[in-house]
Amino acid sequence: MLITKHEDFNYGSIKLFCGSSHHELASQVATFLGVELSQREIVKFPNENIFVKLGESVRGKDVFILQTGCPPVSDNILEMLIMIDAVRRGSAARITLVVPYMPYGRSDKKDQPRVPITARLVADLIQTAGADRYITVDLHAGQIQGFFSIPGDEVTSFHLLSEYFLTKRHEMYNPTIVTADLGFAKKGRNFAARLSMPMAFVEKRRTGNDATSEVMTVIGDVQDRDVVIVDDEISTAGSIKNTVAVVKNHGARDVYVSCTHPVFAGPAIERLRALPIKELITTNTVPIPPERMLSNITVLSVAPLLGEVIMRVHDGRSVGELFNE
Amino acid sequence: MLITKHEDFNYGSIKLFCGSSHHELASQVATFLGVELSQREIVKFPNENIFVKLGESVRGKDVFILQTGCPPVSDNILEMLIMIDAVRRGSAARITLVVPYMPYGRSDKKDQPRVPITARLVADLIQTAGADRYITVDLHAGQIQGFFSIPGDEVTSFHLLSEYFLTKRHEMYNPTIVTADLGFAKKGRNFAARLSMPMAFVEKRRTGNDATSEVMTVIGDVQDRDVVIVDDEISTAGSIKNTVAVVKNHGARDVYVSCTHPVFAGPAIERLRALPIKELITTNTVPIPPERMLSNITVLSVAPLLGEVIMRVHDGRSVGELFNE
Amino acid sequence: MLITKHEDFNYGSIKLFCGSSHHELASQVATFLGVELSQREIVKFPNENIFVKLGESVRGKDVFILQTGCPPVSDNILEMLIMIDAVRRGSAARITLVVPYMPYGRSDKKDQPRVPITARLVADLIQTAGADRYITVDLHAGQIQGFFSIPGDEVTSFHLLSEYFLTKRHEMYNPTIVTADLGFAKKGRNFAARLSMPMAFVEKRRTGNDATSEVMTVIGDVQDRDVVIVDDEISTAGSIKNTVAVVKNHGARDVYVSCTHPVFAGPAIERLRALPIKELITTNTVPIPPERMLSNITVLSVAPLLGEVIMRVHDGRSVGELFNE
Amino acid sequence: MLITKHEDFNYGSIKLFCGSSHHELASQVATFLGVELSQREIVKFPNENIFVKLGESVRGKDVFILQTGCPPVSDNILEMLIMIDAVRRGSAARITLVVPYMPYGRSDKKDQPRVPITARLVADLIQTAGADRYITVDLHAGQIQGFFSIPGDEVTSFHLLSEYFLTKRHEMYNPTIVTADLGFAKKGRNFAARLSMPMAFVEKRRTGNDATSEVMTVIGDVQDRDVVIVDDEISTAGSIKNTVAVVKNHGARDVYVSCTHPVFAGPAIERLRALPIKELITTNTVPIPPERMLSNITVLSVAPLLGEVIMRVHDGRSVGELFNE
Amino acid sequence: MLITKHEDFNYGSIKLFCGSSHHELASQVATFLGVELSQREIVKFPNENIFVKLGESVRGKDVFILQTGCPPVSDNILEMLIMIDAVRRGSAARITLVVPYMPYGRSDKKDQPRVPITARLVADLIQTAGADRYITVDLHAGQIQGFFSIPGDEVTSFHLLSEYFLTKRHEMYNPTIVTADLGFAKKGRNFAARLSMPMAFVEKRRTGNDATSEVMTVIGDVQDRDVVIVDDEISTAGSIKNTVAVVKNHGARDVYVSCTHPVFAGPAIERLRALPIKELITTNTVPIPPERMLSNITVLSVAPLLGEVIMRVHDGRSVGELFNE
Amino acid sequence: MLITKHEDFNYGSIKLFCGSSHHELASQVATFLGVELSQREIVKFPNENIFVKLGESVRGKDVFILQTGCPPVSDNILEMLIMIDAVRRGSAARITLVVPYMPYGRSDKKDQPRVPITARLVADLIQTAGADRYITVDLHAGQIQGFFSIPGDEVTSFHLLSEYFLTKRHEMYNPTIVTADLGFAKKGRNFAARLSMPMAFVEKRRTGNDATSEVMTVIGDVQDRDVVIVDDEISTAGSIKNTVAVVKNHGARDVYVSCTHPVFAGPAIERLRALPIKELITTNTVPIPPERMLSNITVLSVAPLLGEVIMRVHDGRSVGELFNE
């Protein structure tokens, strides 16, 4: 006789901890879930050693730790690993690491000799520390999923961003999707298809005997069209700057920019401020400090998305059906 | 006092074994290296169990096993794993697996729910069986390197193929690089840059209420130009067939095709035979049986490339400098 | 205060998937359990890559995957590993692999130099893919249990087969158990003891200067007796053929044959058809295609056995007491 | 919607097994928990092979195995590992090893070349056998926790012992804490602080040209004071013997001794019997056979402590708060 | 250019250590190899903790550690693991464990519920401690090789023992091989074939309602024949005692006994002394203390065999060819 | 025949890389070894991702990477792990990590609930990244050796520091060793014994109802004596400050301080500058930036020590004998 189980496997009640990287997002997720953020003390001692002490028992609990890959990057990675260790040694039933922006995603292959594959290293470190699962948003390359042997959920901001553009579409004139990086061509195509817009590409090529000058070419048509430049992240905004310049040179009208991760490193904000961008739409996988916020930046929150996924993971319900249309 | 070592670390003399998948390539590599292929017996019993017996001692030797991911794919994978096990239990000093065409490269991420990441699984199986290193050619995605924790060398046929086109360039009229798949856009750009040719892209988009019909668009200019379609592998040739059709419809002149891996599965040969392709240039990472060979196919051998890499791996000399120009 | 738990540990509700190897047995097990077989799509692409997509969420479920080691053996092994990977990455709570006939059981030791131990390799592959437990029937050698570090349940068809013979015993004249292979002598003794029959052995020895001719000897008495030849599996039926011949030569009357696994490879069916066997009793751990079925073959289903074990594993109840008399 | 879970994660009902090392303590713990000790058969065969057979199913149960590191030490370690293996292969839901006295704690570092770190080895063996967690009392060095990668709970007899001394304090004259080993200085300080007593140290130093003679120095004041010598374990009592001698020489009055682990090896009992110790307070982490018991030894039971921790581990409630004052 | 290597891979000069179990055999092996046994100190402290200190540096050396599975079994296993740990942390280049008699070989499968597979556990412990390879003689079941994932060499005393019987054959009258255990039937056949003798089997069966009485049957012919009883080990000699009795009852003449491992546990020597055995031929994989030696026991040394294998392992030469005739 | 090997195992020629933490020490070591520091490029991108590119091939080389645990601590740890990954994927024969000051040594146990054991985590991260061995100086606790499963060499500055004090001894008046931390009592004793000085201890105890005030006691005699305060590291110098105050209050004359690791975090330098310390003797395991250097600090270089150990590790010669007196 098969004994009827009244509910599915569970790992104890939920505990949501956040590291120091993105308290605001963690709070939004906690609100969405209807739970309090769990107490923890994080101290950076004068000798720069990071110390973590959990403020409540995690024994037998289903623990989620939210930390994102923003600056200070090395501190945040170490802190994340140390938190996992504390939770693991505290005998949690399950540990799910929630990393909205996975650091080092661009170091995902040896494209030249004698370099590391740091994204794989980061995956290994997370597993070594003791995470049982991970949740992340829009990896730089989907293959990074395969760097983990623990199961995980890569969720995408694609629907969030594309829905937003659908509401904007009527304001745009002959809008065209442009990818600033050929590595994003395929994902750019998905935006184009979803928004029923044509595409164009910007190709960058080194020229001259000394390969020091760079020539940008637009492949496809942007003349007299509104342009939506799409990418997964904006780091120093160098590539966006060049792309805006070249599409403008080729006669583009209004320029919109869309990306999941507003990394905004180094000169990014100064560059973005100076550019003729009508609107930059992004998410809060990475926090934007108030002093680096610009008036033409729209930030969509991934908190409901992460919250919904956490809930389903906790309840043992399908995450996949969230993304089926 | 630091004791002077007269030579670098070595793993004993070299042994090159081949599985049943590609004896011809293995022989070419052996000739290049100036060694005999090592003896081994491979039997498939009536119960379909594969049996391997090494014909010579591998104790303390530096063993290379060459097997490629061609049909029968499952048999070749199992045979490869069994050979590694036999060599490992035979106490080889080091085992390097040489897989010119890594199978399951296209299953490299969960791009929909509830599917496996078989490329990572294959990497894990190889490590479980006991390989210490791997050598492969042109992975479907460079990130697959990161699926391995053992070190490896991904070598590329890019120079081989592009050198060939350089010798052909004077015969072509306004040649243009076209990628049939947007996922190959970035690597296509490298061909374009190396050959000083412009680029165009073919974009495929599903349309109609039922998403059953597909529309192909050419982005960029192919009118009245010779076209070189580049990709990493040709499987069923469905994508090549459509690409040739659409560039011809847009006024292209001669069509050349280039790919590393001539997988040529299912209807591929019939499709290729029927297409107006002037020349298809590929390599022998996958064997093409004589009866599936076409007169317009040119096969460049990767044997010297693999041989050179094996030699350097064995000698402890740099592989990276091979690919620096 | 020890908190009273109302039920034992569980891993969520049950999901039973089957690979392509033995749909009929899986259906019988599902019926026994009172569940539906879970949906999955298995495709072998033209390039022979196997693709698996689960048709329902396995998140937090207690998943059982049934696949047996019959032809196409390599495909079935790969498919099994790929299914495990898909289920694992789909975040199942627990994965139990049900392999009624474990492939490569005969490759269980290095009985000559430079050969693999493929049965251990298969165990390692299964664990690498991510199975948490296994269930199997009558391993070629019980020690293969020790090739796994995950826990498992080896169930036996011994009671099923011996009960059947008990109902037949009155029809037999002076029945005697005969083992065709000395490696099965000890297990043969168990049949003899259970059925209260005497034993005889057939010994095979190579002779002549060139060791090419083989002499069969009967040790013990078969003259004028009905004979029950017992073994764990029948592969090419070569050994059965010789055993029947030699017992007949020594004056045996009716010959019965019993084995757990009807592998029936290569010439097996032709040989069995030609032999004077009164009845061959076996189980359905391996499917017998209708065209290879003979009128004197009786197939006993292991479905109730496997179903009962799965039920107990799922419920956390003892499996061992099933086999205590 | 977050599904409300009515209780926390659990691993099935509790099973408490004991090895042969300390049946009495295990019985006390069972009584505390209100459970029966689980049945198991342990046999040491004539060939000295240890055989374990569990007397009840552990499938899906939350199993605790109690074994302490007393003589016969090697047998007890092997037996413990074999029990874990049997429980693991019997498909327990979780295995917690309860080792009141962890053997080989003093072999915790390479303090000279070419020696092992046996305490780490023991931790590795325990994990290899398959324990999921451990519980222990007063490790020789707290760092041994870090030799385990599985989570564990080191509980301390500090409160038990110090509470006892608090009840005795009024009988003592100017009591002073003395550590016999400088490695215990810091923990000795905790006793001194808790009991509001001053401290003194005994320092041992080798002298003479041949370093064969040893000089003991008292640092701090013991003249005309009652002395409480504290240490973690008493092995051969050599160090206690010398310490008592030297404090007596320096004018100490009554001498009390306190330790967690009464290992009492080799000449220990004879030495202790001969020493002018008023009372030796210890615990039952290690059994003291009746014939080695002395009238001035007081044994405090750790059973309630271990029982409470097991209960909380089983229930998923905080263990840490037990030790917060 | 492939750089010519002048010699094969090596792991530094050889070091042979022995544990306390079998100094005599280790000395013989050292003499065979022309090396001194390496210095080490092994102490069993009063608290029964085993302490090992290597007397010479093993850094960069090819270390062999010889320890056999004789009593005190648990001490010898622990000592062996501790020695491996010391050698590993001492930075040996390679560690080969030489275990002439592998302990716990008979605990190689779960032949009843809720028991361990201790032979697999022992293999795991050896690997956890850090051995890179193993060498052993005549495992109880060849499958135990598959319990190791490190490579190893199982050598056999079959040739040693059978050569000895060949020199004796002319003294025997109609000699017949008899196996005392059906599990040894197949290996018994190898002796029969090598010595050109017929075979008989002794079958043991429990009878009566209460299964307490045992009936021994001889299958095959021993009447008026000399009998050679073969087995892998003699533990308590209970099975030998019964076998000798039953063959004598069936009219056998002289009885010879052959086994690889003279474990001689518990009542073994008294039983053997009382039995009408003409000669018992065995090896020194297990030491026989002088007081347990009998005049009719012949001990053949495996030292040359082990020495030759060690030499070949060290030199990177084939071991397999040693056993090919 | 045992083939004579002319030299011991080697891992190819030596390569010494340094991270960004301590270029000066690495240069000294390189000079000692007579090699050039190997080329590498280390960049911290604007997004704070650390990028490493080796400037020379490490294939088949014996690679040493020197990085110490000084600020920026998190960056230095990450950089170290990334360098190891690059070297490992670059196919080095062996990787030895040289960490003169191991970070997070003080987080070596759970001395309160719900905290991590970060020192073990760091050991695991180092192994996960791929180091084969480590070399370090004076771990905070010797047990941290046991956190590693890879072999390693902990070298000590004890001889360096104590030799220095021996040359100073004649200038001191009744010198006494004082430990500022009871956890260092045992190691302090070693200094006392080596320098033939008596000892005293400073004990710190919290008092008052609220445990906020702290009382320092001197145990032993410092009146009218020169005092040498010994510890393993000076972090914020808070403990040194209190110790100096209390020994001065008890009538001490000149105060010397000795420590291995001059961490000098936060307020350390200001505190040290203000203290009446005659001389502070330390080493260069951690760099002291010129602006934080004081005139009464003497820095002894560990470069010859590390260099000698690296040489012996590379040559396969004993390291242990270096530290035997």
Coordinates of N, CA and C in Angstrom, one line a residue, chain A residues 28-102:
Chain A
Q28 N 12.9 44.1 -0.5 CA 11.7 44.0 -1.4 C 11.3 42.5 -1.5
V29 N 12.3 41.6 -1.6 CA 11.9 40.2 -1.8 C 11.2 39.7 -0.5
A30 N 11.8 40.1 0.7 CA 11.2 39.7 1.9 C 9.7 40.2 2.0
T31 N 9.5 41.4 1.6 CA 8.1 41.9 1.7 C 7.2 41.1 0.7
F32 N 7.8 40.8 -0.5 CA 7.0 40.0 -1.4 C 6.6 38.7 -0.8
L33 N 7.6 38.1 -0.1 CA 7.4 36.8 0.5 C 6.5 36.8 1.8
G34 N 6.4 38.0 2.4 CA 5.7 38.1 3.6 C 6.5 37.6 4.8
V35 N 7.8 37.7 4.7 CA 8.7 37.3 5.8 C 9.6 38.4 6.3
E36 N 10.2 38.3 7.4 CA 11.2 39.2 7.9 C 12.5 38.8 7.4
L37 N 13.4 39.7 7.1 CA 14.8 39.4 6.8 C 15.4 38.8 8.1
S38 N 16.1 37.7 8.0 CA 16.7 37.1 9.2 C 17.8 37.9 9.7
Q39 N 18.0 37.9 11.0 CA 19.1 38.7 11.6 C 20.4 38.1 11.4
R40 N 21.4 38.9 11.1 CA 22.8 38.5 11.1 C 23.7 39.7 11.3
E41 N 24.8 39.4 11.9 CA 25.8 40.5 12.1 C 26.9 40.3 11.2
I42 N 27.3 41.3 10.4 CA 28.4 41.2 9.5 C 29.4 42.3 9.9
V43 N 30.6 41.9 10.2 CA 31.6 42.9 10.6 C 32.8 42.8 9.8
K44 N 33.4 43.9 9.4 CA 34.7 43.8 8.8 C 35.7 44.4 9.8
F45 N 36.5 43.5 10.3 CA 37.4 43.9 11.4 C 38.5 44.8 10.8
P46 N 39.2 45.5 11.7 CA 40.3 46.4 11.3 C 41.3 45.6 10.4
N47 N 41.5 44.3 10.7 CA 42.5 43.6 9.8 C 41.8 43.1 8.6
E48 N 40.6 43.6 8.3 CA 39.9 43.4 7.0 C 39.3 41.9 7.0
N49 N 39.4 41.2 8.1 CA 38.8 39.9 8.1 C 37.3 40.1 8.3
I50 N 36.5 39.4 7.5 CA 35.0 39.5 7.5 C 34.5 38.5 8.5
F51 N 33.7 39.0 9.4 CA 33.1 38.1 10.4 C 31.6 38.1 10.3
V52 N 31.0 36.9 10.3 CA 29.6 36.8 10.2 C 29.0 36.0 11.4
K53 N 28.0 36.5 12.0 CA 27.3 35.7 13.0 C 25.8 35.8 12.8
L54 N 25.2 34.6 12.6 CA 23.8 34.5 12.4 C 23.0 34.9 13.7
G55 N 22.0 35.6 13.5 CA 21.3 36.1 14.7 C 20.1 35.1 15.1
E56 N 19.9 34.1 14.3 CA 18.9 33.2 14.7 C 19.3 31.8 14.2
S57 N 18.7 30.8 14.8 CA 19.0 29.4 14.5 C 18.5 29.1 13.1
V58 N 19.3 28.4 12.3 CA 19.0 27.9 11.0 C 18.8 26.4 10.9
R59 N 18.9 25.8 12.1 CA 18.8 24.3 12.1 C 17.5 23.8 11.5
G60 N 17.7 23.0 10.5 CA 16.5 22.4 9.8 C 15.7 23.4 9.0
K61 N 16.2 24.5 8.7 CA 15.5 25.5 7.9 C 15.9 25.5 6.5
D62 N 15.0 26.1 5.7 CA 15.2 26.3 4.2 C 15.7 27.7 4.0
V63 N 17.0 27.8 3.9 CA 17.7 29.1 4.0 C 18.0 29.6 2.6
F64 N 17.7 30.9 2.4 CA 18.0 31.6 1.1 C 19.0 32.8 1.5
I65 N 20.1 32.9 0.8 CA 21.1 34.0 1.1 C 21.2 34.8 -0.2
L66 N 20.8 36.1 0.0 CA 20.9 37.0 -1.2 C 22.1 37.8 -1.2
Q67 N 22.9 37.7 -2.2 CA 24.1 38.6 -2.4 C 24.3 38.8 -3.8
T68 N 24.6 40.0 -4.2 CA 24.9 40.2 -5.6 C 26.3 40.6 -5.9
G69 N 26.7 40.5 -7.2 CA 28.2 40.6 -7.5 C 28.6 42.0 -7.8
C70 N 28.2 43.0 -7.0 CA 28.5 44.4 -7.2 C 29.7 44.8 -6.3
P71 N 30.4 45.9 -6.5 CA 31.5 46.4 -5.7 C 31.0 46.6 -4.2
P72 N 31.9 46.3 -3.3 CA 33.2 45.8 -3.4 C 33.2 44.3 -3.8
V73 N 33.6 43.9 -5.0 CA 33.3 42.6 -5.5 C 34.0 41.5 -4.7
S74 N 35.3 41.7 -4.4 CA 36.0 40.6 -3.7 C 35.4 40.4 -2.3
D75 N 35.1 41.5 -1.6 CA 34.5 41.5 -0.3 C 33.2 40.8 -0.4
N76 N 32.4 41.1 -1.4 CA 31.1 40.5 -1.4 C 31.2 39.0 -1.7
I77 N 32.1 38.6 -2.5 CA 32.3 37.2 -2.8 C 32.7 36.5 -1.5
L78 N 33.7 37.0 -0.9 CA 34.2 36.3 0.4 C 33.0 36.3 1.4
E79 N 32.4 37.4 1.6 CA 31.3 37.5 2.6 C 30.2 36.4 2.3
M80 N 29.9 36.3 1.0 CA 28.9 35.3 0.6 C 29.4 33.9 0.9
L81 N 30.6 33.6 0.7 CA 31.1 32.2 1.0 C 31.1 32.0 2.5
I82 N 31.5 33.0 3.2 CA 31.6 32.9 4.7 C 30.2 32.7 5.2
M83 N 29.2 33.4 4.7 CA 27.8 33.2 5.2 C 27.3 31.8 4.9
I84 N 27.6 31.3 3.7 CA 27.2 29.9 3.4 C 27.8 29.0 4.4
D85 N 29.1 29.2 4.7 CA 29.8 28.3 5.7 C 29.1 28.3 7.0
A86 N 28.8 29.5 7.5 CA 28.1 29.7 8.8 C 26.8 29.0 8.8
V87 N 26.0 29.2 7.7 CA 24.7 28.5 7.6 C 24.8 27.0 7.5
R88 N 25.8 26.5 6.8 CA 26.0 25.1 6.6 C 26.4 24.5 8.0
R89 N 27.4 25.1 8.6 CA 27.8 24.5 9.9 C 26.7 24.7 11.0
G90 N 25.8 25.6 10.7 CA 24.6 25.8 11.6 C 23.5 24.8 11.3
S91 N 23.8 23.9 10.4 CA 22.9 22.7 10.1 C 21.6 23.1 9.5
A92 N 21.6 24.0 8.5 CA 20.4 24.3 7.7 C 20.0 23.1 7.0
A93 N 18.8 22.9 6.7 CA 18.3 21.8 5.9 C 18.7 22.0 4.4
R94 N 18.6 23.2 3.9 CA 19.0 23.4 2.5 C 19.4 24.9 2.4
I95 N 20.4 25.1 1.5 CA 20.9 26.5 1.3 C 20.8 26.8 -0.1
T96 N 20.0 27.9 -0.4 CA 19.9 28.4 -1.8 C 20.6 29.7 -1.8
L97 N 21.5 29.9 -2.7 CA 22.2 31.1 -2.9 C 21.5 31.9 -4.0
V98 N 21.1 33.1 -3.7 CA 20.4 34.0 -4.7 C 21.4 35.1 -5.1
V99 N 21.9 35.0 -6.3 CA 22.9 36.0 -6.8 C 22.3 36.7 -8.0
P100 N 21.6 37.8 -7.8 CA 21.0 38.4 -9.0 C 21.9 38.7 -10.1
Y101 N 23.1 39.2 -9.7 CA 24.2 39.4 -10.8 C 25.4 38.6 -10.4
M102 N 25.6 37.5 -11.2 CA 26.7 36.6 -10.9 C 28.0 37.3 -11.4

